[in-house]
Amino acid sequence: VRAKGIHHLGVAVEDLDEAVETYRRLFGAELEQRDVVESQGVEAAAVRVGESRVELLASLGAETPVGKFLSKRGPGVHHVAFEVSDLRQKLAELAEQGVHVIDQEPHRGLFGLEVAFVHPESVHGVLAELVASG
Ligand code: CO
């Protein structure tokens, strides 16, 4: 499975407004999109830094995935997202190789992206997200 590159880094934060401002001030990041996704318990902001992108993730509650991450690990890098063509086939290939794929099927992620996650235990402790290239 050859990814095209890193689509974004996902970073868990306590305060979304503050994080967007920090990335703007320190790195010249520009707000690209911002969204509340109740079903995933997350409020997210995508910021552009030059050619790259960081996805800032704040939780809508302690029992959400990002809320649990924050209480266990504190703020910090949450996942790395790789852009791939033909996501469905890539998922099948990874599963065939015995990789612990969390999502057997692509689903609609933040900002309307088609995504699937790979378990950190298969990626040296880092949650990986595969994003279908538009
Ligand atoms: Co992401």
Short mmCIF file of N, CA, C and O and ligand atoms in Angstrom, two decimals:
data_model
loop_
_atom_site.label_atom_id
_atom_site.label_comp_id
_atom_site.label_asym_id
_atom_site.label_seq_id
_atom_site.Cartn_x
_atom_site.Cartn_y
_atom_site.Cartn_z
N VAL A 1 0.85 -1.21 0.00
CA VAL A 1 0.00 0.00 0.00
C VAL A 1 0.87 1.24 0.00
O VAL A 1 1.58 1.50 0.97
N ARG A 2 0.86 1.97 -1.10
CA ARG A 2 1.69 3.17 -1.18
C ARG A 2 0.81 4.41 -1.05
O ARG A 2 -0.01 4.69 -1.92
N ALA A 3 1.01 5.15 0.05
CA ALA A 3 0.24 6.38 0.26
C ALA A 3 0.82 7.49 -0.60
O ALA A 3 2.00 7.48 -0.95
N LYS A 4 -0.02 8.46 -0.93
CA LYS A 4 0.45 9.60 -1.73
C LYS A 4 1.20 10.60 -0.87
O LYS A 4 1.98 11.39 -1.37
N GLY A 5 0.90 10.58 0.42
CA GLY A 5 1.55 11.52 1.33
C GLY A 5 0.73 11.66 2.58
O GLY A 5 -0.25 10.93 2.76
N ILE A 6 1.15 12.57 3.43
CA ILE A 6 0.39 12.81 4.66
C ILE A 6 -0.67 13.87 4.37
O ILE A 6 -0.35 14.97 3.91
N HIS A 7 -1.92 13.50 4.59
CA HIS A 7 -3.03 14.41 4.34
C HIS A 7 -3.16 15.44 5.46
O HIS A 7 -3.39 16.61 5.22
N HIS A 8 -3.03 14.98 6.69
CA HIS A 8 -3.01 15.89 7.84
C HIS A 8 -2.50 15.16 9.07
O HIS A 8 -2.41 13.93 9.09
N LEU A 9 -2.17 15.95 10.07
CA LEU A 9 -1.90 15.43 11.41
C LEU A 9 -3.11 15.77 12.26
O LEU A 9 -3.60 16.90 12.20
N GLY A 10 -3.58 14.83 13.05
CA GLY A 10 -4.67 15.09 13.98
C GLY A 10 -4.10 15.34 15.38
O GLY A 10 -3.30 14.55 15.87
N VAL A 11 -4.51 16.45 15.97
CA VAL A 11 -3.97 16.84 17.28
C VAL A 11 -5.12 17.08 18.25
O VAL A 11 -6.03 17.88 17.95
N ALA A 12 -5.10 16.40 19.37
CA ALA A 12 -6.14 16.59 20.39
C ALA A 12 -5.79 17.80 21.24
O ALA A 12 -4.66 17.95 21.70
N VAL A 13 -6.78 18.68 21.44
CA VAL A 13 -6.54 19.91 22.21
C VAL A 13 -7.66 20.11 23.24
O VAL A 13 -8.76 19.59 23.08
N GLU A 14 -7.35 20.87 24.27
CA GLU A 14 -8.36 21.16 25.30
C GLU A 14 -9.28 22.30 24.85
O GLU A 14 -10.47 22.29 25.12
N ASP A 15 -8.70 23.30 24.20
CA ASP A 15 -9.46 24.51 23.85
C ASP A 15 -9.23 24.80 22.36
O ASP A 15 -8.12 25.18 21.97
N LEU A 16 -10.28 24.64 21.58
CA LEU A 16 -10.12 24.73 20.12
C LEU A 16 -9.78 26.15 19.66
O LEU A 16 -8.88 26.34 18.84
N ASP A 17 -10.49 27.14 20.20
CA ASP A 17 -10.22 28.54 19.80
C ASP A 17 -8.76 28.90 20.09
O ASP A 17 -8.08 29.51 19.28
N GLU A 18 -8.33 28.50 21.27
CA GLU A 18 -6.97 28.82 21.69
C GLU A 18 -5.96 28.11 20.79
O GLU A 18 -4.94 28.69 20.40
N ALA A 19 -6.26 26.87 20.43
CA ALA A 19 -5.33 26.10 19.59
C ALA A 19 -5.24 26.71 18.19
O ALA A 19 -4.14 26.84 17.63
N VAL A 20 -6.38 27.09 17.61
CA VAL A 20 -6.37 27.72 16.28
C VAL A 20 -5.52 28.98 16.32
O VAL A 20 -4.70 29.23 15.44
N GLU A 21 -5.69 29.76 17.38
CA GLU A 21 -4.93 31.01 17.53
C GLU A 21 -3.43 30.73 17.71
O GLU A 21 -2.59 31.41 17.13
N THR A 22 -3.11 29.70 18.46
CA THR A 22 -1.70 29.34 18.66
C THR A 22 -1.05 28.95 17.34
O THR A 22 0.06 29.41 17.01
N TYR A 23 -1.74 28.12 16.54
CA TYR A 23 -1.16 27.69 15.26
C TYR A 23 -1.05 28.87 14.30
O TYR A 23 -0.13 28.93 13.49
N ARG A 24 -1.99 29.83 14.39
CA ARG A 24 -1.91 31.02 13.55
C ARG A 24 -0.69 31.86 13.94
O ARG A 24 0.13 32.24 13.10
N ARG A 25 -0.56 32.10 15.23
CA ARG A 25 0.48 32.99 15.72
C ARG A 25 1.88 32.38 15.54
O ARG A 25 2.81 33.06 15.13
N LEU A 26 2.01 31.10 15.85
CA LEU A 26 3.34 30.47 15.81
C LEU A 26 3.77 30.05 14.41
O LEU A 26 4.95 30.13 14.07
N PHE A 27 2.80 29.59 13.60
CA PHE A 27 3.18 28.96 12.33
C PHE A 27 2.48 29.58 11.12
O PHE A 27 2.60 29.07 10.01
N GLY A 28 1.72 30.64 11.35
CA GLY A 28 1.02 31.28 10.24
C GLY A 28 -0.09 30.43 9.65
O GLY A 28 -0.45 30.58 8.48
N ALA A 29 -0.65 29.53 10.44
CA ALA A 29 -1.71 28.65 9.95
C ALA A 29 -2.98 29.43 9.66
O ALA A 29 -3.31 30.40 10.35
N GLU A 30 -3.68 29.01 8.60
CA GLU A 30 -4.94 29.64 8.24
C GLU A 30 -6.08 28.65 8.42
O GLU A 30 -5.99 27.51 7.97
N LEU A 31 -7.16 29.13 9.05
CA LEU A 31 -8.32 28.28 9.26
C LEU A 31 -8.92 27.90 7.92
O LEU A 31 -9.22 28.76 7.09
N GLU A 32 -9.08 26.61 7.69
CA GLU A 32 -9.62 26.11 6.43
C GLU A 32 -11.09 25.73 6.61
O GLU A 32 -11.96 26.15 5.85
N GLN A 33 -11.36 24.93 7.63
CA GLN A 33 -12.74 24.50 7.90
C GLN A 33 -12.88 24.30 9.39
O GLN A 33 -11.91 23.98 10.08
N ARG A 34 -14.11 24.43 9.84
CA ARG A 34 -14.37 24.16 11.25
C ARG A 34 -15.75 23.53 11.35
O ARG A 34 -16.66 23.93 10.64
N ASP A 35 -15.88 22.53 12.22
CA ASP A 35 -17.13 21.77 12.22
C ASP A 35 -17.37 21.12 13.58
O ASP A 35 -16.43 20.68 14.23
N VAL A 36 -18.64 21.07 13.99
CA VAL A 36 -19.04 20.29 15.15
C VAL A 36 -19.70 19.02 14.65
O VAL A 36 -20.63 19.09 13.83
N VAL A 37 -19.20 17.87 15.09
CA VAL A 37 -19.78 16.60 14.66
C VAL A 37 -20.26 15.86 15.92
O VAL A 37 -19.49 15.16 16.58
N GLU A 38 -21.55 16.07 16.22
CA GLU A 38 -22.13 15.50 17.45
C GLU A 38 -21.96 13.98 17.48
O GLU A 38 -21.63 13.42 18.52
N SER A 39 -22.17 13.33 16.33
CA SER A 39 -22.14 11.87 16.30
C SER A 39 -20.76 11.32 16.67
O SER A 39 -20.65 10.20 17.15
N GLN A 40 -19.71 12.12 16.44
CA GLN A 40 -18.36 11.67 16.79
C GLN A 40 -17.84 12.34 18.05
O GLN A 40 -16.70 12.11 18.47
N GLY A 41 -18.71 13.20 18.64
CA GLY A 41 -18.34 13.84 19.90
C GLY A 41 -17.17 14.78 19.79
O GLY A 41 -16.38 14.93 20.72
N VAL A 42 -17.06 15.44 18.65
CA VAL A 42 -15.86 16.24 18.41
C VAL A 42 -16.19 17.58 17.76
O VAL A 42 -17.15 17.69 16.99
N GLU A 43 -15.43 18.59 18.15
CA GLU A 43 -15.42 19.84 17.40
C GLU A 43 -14.03 19.95 16.80
O GLU A 43 -13.03 19.83 17.52
N ALA A 44 -13.96 20.16 15.50
CA ALA A 44 -12.68 20.10 14.80
C ALA A 44 -12.45 21.34 13.96
O ALA A 44 -13.38 21.94 13.45
N ALA A 45 -11.19 21.70 13.86
CA ALA A 45 -10.79 22.78 12.96
C ALA A 45 -9.62 22.28 12.12
O ALA A 45 -8.67 21.71 12.66
N ALA A 46 -9.74 22.45 10.81
CA ALA A 46 -8.63 22.13 9.92
C ALA A 46 -7.91 23.43 9.62
O ALA A 46 -8.53 24.40 9.20
N VAL A 47 -6.60 23.45 9.86
CA VAL A 47 -5.81 24.63 9.53
C VAL A 47 -4.73 24.26 8.52
O VAL A 47 -4.18 23.16 8.56
N ARG A 48 -4.48 25.20 7.60
CA ARG A 48 -3.44 24.99 6.60
C ARG A 48 -2.16 25.65 7.06
O ARG A 48 -2.18 26.78 7.52
N VAL A 49 -1.08 24.92 6.91
CA VAL A 49 0.24 25.50 7.15
C VAL A 49 1.02 25.24 5.86
O VAL A 49 1.48 24.13 5.62
N GLY A 50 1.13 26.26 5.04
CA GLY A 50 1.76 26.06 3.73
C GLY A 50 1.01 24.99 2.96
O GLY A 50 -0.19 25.07 2.78
N GLU A 51 1.75 23.97 2.53
CA GLU A 51 1.14 22.88 1.75
C GLU A 51 0.47 21.84 2.65
O GLU A 51 -0.17 20.93 2.14
N SER A 52 0.67 21.98 3.93
CA SER A 52 0.26 20.92 4.85
C SER A 52 -0.95 21.34 5.68
O SER A 52 -1.41 22.47 5.63
N ARG A 53 -1.44 20.39 6.46
CA ARG A 53 -2.69 20.60 7.18
C ARG A 53 -2.61 19.94 8.56
O ARG A 53 -2.08 18.84 8.69
N VAL A 54 -3.16 20.64 9.54
CA VAL A 54 -3.30 20.07 10.88
C VAL A 54 -4.78 20.10 11.23
O VAL A 54 -5.46 21.09 10.97
N GLU A 55 -5.25 19.00 11.79
CA GLU A 55 -6.65 18.88 12.21
C GLU A 55 -6.66 18.96 13.73
O GLU A 55 -6.14 18.06 14.40
N LEU A 56 -7.20 20.04 14.26
CA LEU A 56 -7.26 20.23 15.70
C LEU A 56 -8.59 19.68 16.21
O LEU A 56 -9.65 19.99 15.65
N LEU A 57 -8.52 18.85 17.25
CA LEU A 57 -9.69 18.12 17.71
C LEU A 57 -9.97 18.42 19.18
O LEU A 57 -9.12 18.16 20.03
N ALA A 58 -11.16 18.95 19.46
CA ALA A 58 -11.57 19.16 20.84
C ALA A 58 -12.77 18.25 21.11
O ALA A 58 -13.58 18.01 20.22
N SER A 59 -12.88 17.77 22.32
CA SER A 59 -13.96 16.82 22.62
C SER A 59 -15.22 17.54 23.05
O SER A 59 -15.18 18.64 23.60
N LEU A 60 -16.36 16.91 22.79
CA LEU A 60 -17.65 17.44 23.24
C LEU A 60 -18.06 16.81 24.57
O LEU A 60 -19.14 17.06 25.08
N GLY A 61 -17.19 15.98 25.16
CA GLY A 61 -17.51 15.35 26.43
C GLY A 61 -16.46 14.31 26.80
O GLY A 61 -15.74 13.82 25.94
N ALA A 62 -16.41 13.97 28.08
CA ALA A 62 -15.36 13.08 28.58
C ALA A 62 -15.48 11.67 28.01
O ALA A 62 -14.49 10.95 27.90
N GLU A 63 -16.70 11.27 27.63
CA GLU A 63 -16.91 9.88 27.18
C GLU A 63 -16.76 9.71 25.66
O GLU A 63 -17.00 8.63 25.13
N THR A 64 -16.38 10.76 24.98
CA THR A 64 -16.16 10.67 23.53
C THR A 64 -14.76 10.12 23.27
O THR A 64 -13.91 10.14 24.18
N PRO A 65 -14.49 9.64 22.06
CA PRO A 65 -13.13 9.13 21.78
C PRO A 65 -12.03 10.15 22.06
O PRO A 65 -11.02 9.81 22.69
N VAL A 66 -12.22 11.39 21.63
CA VAL A 66 -11.18 12.39 21.88
C VAL A 66 -11.13 12.76 23.37
O VAL A 66 -10.05 12.97 23.94
N GLY A 67 -12.30 12.77 24.03
CA GLY A 67 -12.33 13.04 25.47
C GLY A 67 -11.56 11.99 26.25
O GLY A 67 -10.80 12.30 27.17
N LYS A 68 -11.73 10.73 25.86
CA LYS A 68 -11.01 9.64 26.53
C LYS A 68 -9.51 9.75 26.27
O LYS A 68 -8.70 9.52 27.16
N PHE A 69 -9.17 10.09 25.04
CA PHE A 69 -7.75 10.26 24.69
C PHE A 69 -7.14 11.35 25.57
O PHE A 69 -6.05 11.19 26.12
N LEU A 70 -7.85 12.48 25.69
CA LEU A 70 -7.32 13.61 26.46
C LEU A 70 -7.14 13.26 27.93
O LEU A 70 -6.13 13.63 28.55
N SER A 71 -8.10 12.52 28.49
CA SER A 71 -7.96 12.21 29.92
C SER A 71 -6.86 11.17 30.16
O SER A 71 -6.24 11.16 31.21
N LYS A 72 -6.63 10.31 29.17
CA LYS A 72 -5.61 9.27 29.32
C LYS A 72 -4.20 9.78 28.99
O LYS A 72 -3.25 9.51 29.70
N ARG A 73 -4.09 10.54 27.89
CA ARG A 73 -2.77 10.92 27.37
C ARG A 73 -2.49 12.41 27.46
O ARG A 73 -1.35 12.83 27.28
N GLY A 74 -3.56 13.22 27.66
CA GLY A 74 -3.38 14.66 27.62
C GLY A 74 -3.35 15.16 26.19
O GLY A 74 -3.40 14.37 25.24
N PRO A 75 -3.27 16.48 25.99
CA PRO A 75 -3.24 17.03 24.64
C PRO A 75 -2.00 16.56 23.89
O PRO A 75 -0.96 16.33 24.52
N GLY A 76 -2.13 16.42 22.58
CA GLY A 76 -0.97 16.01 21.79
C GLY A 76 -1.41 15.35 20.50
O GLY A 76 -2.59 15.34 20.16
N VAL A 77 -0.43 14.78 19.81
CA VAL A 77 -0.72 14.15 18.52
C VAL A 77 -1.66 12.96 18.73
O VAL A 77 -1.41 12.09 19.56
N HIS A 78 -2.74 12.95 17.97
CA HIS A 78 -3.79 11.94 18.11
C HIS A 78 -3.73 10.92 16.98
O HIS A 78 -3.89 9.73 17.19
N HIS A 79 -3.52 11.38 15.76
CA HIS A 79 -3.38 10.46 14.63
C HIS A 79 -2.63 11.11 13.48
O HIS A 79 -2.46 12.32 13.44
N VAL A 80 -2.15 10.24 12.58
CA VAL A 80 -1.54 10.71 11.33
C VAL A 80 -2.40 10.19 10.20
O VAL A 80 -2.74 9.00 10.17
N ALA A 81 -2.79 11.08 9.30
CA ALA A 81 -3.68 10.70 8.20
C ALA A 81 -2.90 10.64 6.89
O ALA A 81 -2.23 11.60 6.51
N PHE A 82 -3.01 9.49 6.22
CA PHE A 82 -2.33 9.27 4.94
C PHE A 82 -3.34 9.29 3.82
O PHE A 82 -4.42 8.70 3.93
N GLU A 83 -2.98 9.98 2.75
CA GLU A 83 -3.87 10.04 1.59
C GLU A 83 -3.59 8.86 0.68
O GLU A 83 -2.43 8.58 0.35
N VAL A 84 -4.64 8.15 0.31
CA VAL A 84 -4.49 7.00 -0.59
C VAL A 84 -5.54 7.06 -1.70
O VAL A 84 -6.62 7.60 -1.51
N SER A 85 -5.17 6.50 -2.84
CA SER A 85 -6.18 6.33 -3.88
C SER A 85 -6.81 4.96 -3.68
O SER A 85 -6.17 4.06 -3.14
N ASP A 86 -8.03 4.81 -4.07
CA ASP A 86 -8.75 3.54 -3.95
C ASP A 86 -8.71 2.98 -2.52
O ASP A 86 -8.16 1.92 -2.25
N LEU A 87 -9.30 3.74 -1.63
CA LEU A 87 -9.28 3.43 -0.19
C LEU A 87 -9.81 2.03 0.10
O LEU A 87 -9.23 1.30 0.91
N ARG A 88 -10.90 1.68 -0.55
CA ARG A 88 -11.51 0.37 -0.27
C ARG A 88 -10.53 -0.78 -0.54
O ARG A 88 -10.40 -1.70 0.25
N GLN A 89 -9.83 -0.69 -1.66
CA GLN A 89 -8.87 -1.74 -2.01
C GLN A 89 -7.68 -1.74 -1.06
O GLN A 89 -7.19 -2.80 -0.66
N LYS A 90 -7.21 -0.55 -0.68
CA LYS A 90 -6.08 -0.45 0.25
C LYS A 90 -6.43 -1.10 1.58
O LYS A 90 -5.61 -1.80 2.18
N LEU A 91 -7.66 -0.88 2.03
CA LEU A 91 -8.11 -1.49 3.29
C LEU A 91 -8.07 -3.00 3.20
O LEU A 91 -7.61 -3.68 4.13
N ALA A 92 -8.55 -3.52 2.09
CA ALA A 92 -8.56 -4.97 1.90
C ALA A 92 -7.13 -5.51 1.89
O ALA A 92 -6.85 -6.55 2.49
N GLU A 93 -6.22 -4.81 1.23
CA GLU A 93 -4.82 -5.24 1.17
C GLU A 93 -4.20 -5.27 2.57
O GLU A 93 -3.49 -6.21 2.92
N LEU A 94 -4.48 -4.23 3.35
CA LEU A 94 -3.92 -4.17 4.71
C LEU A 94 -4.47 -5.31 5.56
O LEU A 94 -3.73 -5.97 6.29
N ALA A 95 -5.78 -5.54 5.47
CA ALA A 95 -6.40 -6.61 6.24
C ALA A 95 -5.79 -7.96 5.87
O ALA A 95 -5.53 -8.80 6.74
N GLU A 96 -5.53 -8.15 4.57
CA GLU A 96 -4.90 -9.38 4.09
C GLU A 96 -3.52 -9.59 4.70
O GLU A 96 -3.09 -10.72 4.95
N GLN A 97 -2.82 -8.48 4.94
CA GLN A 97 -1.47 -8.55 5.53
C GLN A 97 -1.51 -8.74 7.04
O GLN A 97 -0.47 -8.73 7.69
N GLY A 98 -2.72 -8.85 7.59
CA GLY A 98 -2.84 -9.06 9.03
C GLY A 98 -2.78 -7.78 9.85
O GLY A 98 -2.61 -7.82 11.07
N VAL A 99 -2.90 -6.65 9.17
CA VAL A 99 -2.90 -5.36 9.86
C VAL A 99 -4.23 -5.20 10.61
O VAL A 99 -5.29 -5.58 10.09
N HIS A 100 -4.16 -4.65 11.81
CA HIS A 100 -5.38 -4.43 12.60
C HIS A 100 -6.11 -3.18 12.09
O HIS A 100 -5.81 -2.06 12.49
N VAL A 101 -7.02 -3.42 11.17
CA VAL A 101 -7.82 -2.35 10.59
C VAL A 101 -9.06 -2.14 11.45
O VAL A 101 -9.79 -3.09 11.73
N ILE A 102 -9.26 -0.92 11.93
CA ILE A 102 -10.41 -0.65 12.81
C ILE A 102 -11.70 -0.60 11.99
O ILE A 102 -12.73 -1.13 12.41
N ASP A 103 -11.65 0.05 10.84
CA ASP A 103 -12.83 0.17 9.97
C ASP A 103 -12.67 -0.74 8.77
O ASP A 103 -11.79 -0.53 7.94
N GLN A 104 -13.52 -1.74 8.67
CA GLN A 104 -13.46 -2.65 7.51
C GLN A 104 -13.91 -1.93 6.24
O GLN A 104 -13.48 -2.27 5.14
N GLU A 105 -14.79 -0.95 6.44
CA GLU A 105 -15.33 -0.20 5.32
C GLU A 105 -15.02 1.28 5.53
O GLU A 105 -15.03 1.76 6.67
N PRO A 106 -14.77 2.02 4.45
CA PRO A 106 -14.60 3.46 4.58
C PRO A 106 -15.88 4.10 5.14
O PRO A 106 -16.97 3.59 4.89
N HIS A 107 -15.72 5.15 5.90
CA HIS A 107 -16.91 5.89 6.34
C HIS A 107 -16.66 7.38 6.22
O HIS A 107 -15.54 7.83 5.94
N ARG A 108 -17.73 8.14 6.41
CA ARG A 108 -17.67 9.58 6.26
C ARG A 108 -17.04 10.18 7.51
O ARG A 108 -17.59 10.05 8.60
N GLY A 109 -15.86 10.77 7.37
CA GLY A 109 -15.17 11.35 8.52
C GLY A 109 -15.42 12.84 8.61
O GLY A 109 -16.40 13.36 8.06
N LEU A 110 -14.55 13.54 9.30
CA LEU A 110 -14.67 14.99 9.46
C LEU A 110 -14.57 15.67 8.09
O LEU A 110 -13.88 15.20 7.21
N PHE A 111 -15.28 16.77 7.96
CA PHE A 111 -15.20 17.61 6.76
C PHE A 111 -15.58 16.84 5.50
O PHE A 111 -15.12 17.16 4.41
N GLY A 112 -16.40 15.80 5.66
CA GLY A 112 -16.90 15.07 4.50
C GLY A 112 -15.90 14.14 3.85
O GLY A 112 -16.16 13.59 2.78
N LEU A 113 -14.76 13.93 4.50
CA LEU A 113 -13.75 13.05 3.92
C LEU A 113 -14.17 11.58 4.05
O LEU A 113 -14.84 11.21 5.00
N GLU A 114 -13.75 10.78 3.08
CA GLU A 114 -13.97 9.34 3.15
C GLU A 114 -12.73 8.72 3.81
O GLU A 114 -11.62 8.85 3.30
N VAL A 115 -12.93 8.09 4.97
CA VAL A 115 -11.78 7.68 5.78
C VAL A 115 -11.95 6.28 6.37
O VAL A 115 -13.06 5.73 6.40
N ALA A 116 -10.85 5.74 6.87
CA ALA A 116 -10.86 4.51 7.66
C ALA A 116 -9.63 4.55 8.57
O ALA A 116 -8.60 5.11 8.20
N PHE A 117 -9.76 3.93 9.74
CA PHE A 117 -8.67 3.99 10.71
C PHE A 117 -7.96 2.65 10.86
O PHE A 117 -8.58 1.59 10.73
N VAL A 118 -6.66 2.73 11.15
CA VAL A 118 -5.83 1.55 11.41
C VAL A 118 -5.36 1.65 12.85
O VAL A 118 -4.94 2.71 13.32
N HIS A 119 -5.45 0.54 13.57
CA HIS A 119 -5.16 0.52 15.00
C HIS A 119 -3.69 0.85 15.30
O HIS A 119 -2.80 0.37 14.58
N PRO A 120 -3.45 1.61 16.36
CA PRO A 120 -2.07 1.96 16.73
C PRO A 120 -1.17 0.75 16.94
O PRO A 120 0.04 0.83 16.71
N GLU A 121 -1.74 -0.38 17.34
CA GLU A 121 -0.89 -1.55 17.61
C GLU A 121 -0.21 -2.06 16.34
O GLU A 121 0.80 -2.75 16.42
N SER A 122 -0.77 -1.69 15.19
CA SER A 122 -0.14 -2.09 13.92
C SER A 122 0.77 -1.00 13.37
O SER A 122 1.40 -1.19 12.33
N VAL A 123 0.80 0.16 14.03
CA VAL A 123 1.57 1.30 13.49
C VAL A 123 2.48 1.89 14.58
O VAL A 123 2.58 3.11 14.72
N HIS A 124 3.10 1.01 15.37
CA HIS A 124 4.07 1.46 16.36
C HIS A 124 3.52 2.52 17.30
O HIS A 124 4.17 3.53 17.59
N GLY A 125 2.26 2.32 17.70
CA GLY A 125 1.70 3.18 18.74
C GLY A 125 0.99 4.42 18.25
O GLY A 125 0.52 5.22 19.07
N VAL A 126 0.91 4.60 16.93
CA VAL A 126 0.25 5.80 16.41
C VAL A 126 -1.00 5.40 15.62
O VAL A 126 -0.94 4.58 14.70
N LEU A 127 -2.14 5.97 15.99
CA LEU A 127 -3.37 5.76 15.24
C LEU A 127 -3.18 6.33 13.83
O LEU A 127 -2.73 7.46 13.67
N ALA A 128 -3.49 5.52 12.82
CA ALA A 128 -3.37 5.98 11.44
C ALA A 128 -4.75 6.10 10.82
O ALA A 128 -5.62 5.27 11.05
N GLU A 129 -4.94 7.16 10.07
CA GLU A 129 -6.19 7.38 9.34
C GLU A 129 -5.84 7.33 7.86
O GLU A 129 -4.83 7.90 7.45
N LEU A 130 -6.63 6.60 7.09
CA LEU A 130 -6.47 6.62 5.64
C LEU A 130 -7.56 7.51 5.07
O LEU A 130 -8.73 7.36 5.42
N VAL A 131 -7.16 8.44 4.23
CA VAL A 131 -8.11 9.37 3.62
C VAL A 131 -8.12 9.13 2.11
O VAL A 131 -7.05 9.11 1.48
N ALA A 132 -9.31 8.92 1.57
CA ALA A 132 -9.42 8.73 0.12
C ALA A 132 -9.11 10.05 -0.57
O ALA A 132 -9.63 11.10 -0.18
N SER A 133 -8.27 10.00 -1.59
CA SER A 133 -7.96 11.25 -2.30
C SER A 133 -9.14 11.61 -3.18
O SER A 133 -9.76 10.75 -3.80
N GLY A 134 -9.43 12.89 -3.17
CA GLY A 134 -10.61 13.41 -3.87
C GLY A 134 -10.46 13.17 -5.35
O GLY A 134 -11.31 13.00 -6.12
CO CO B 1 -8.09 13.09 10.81
#
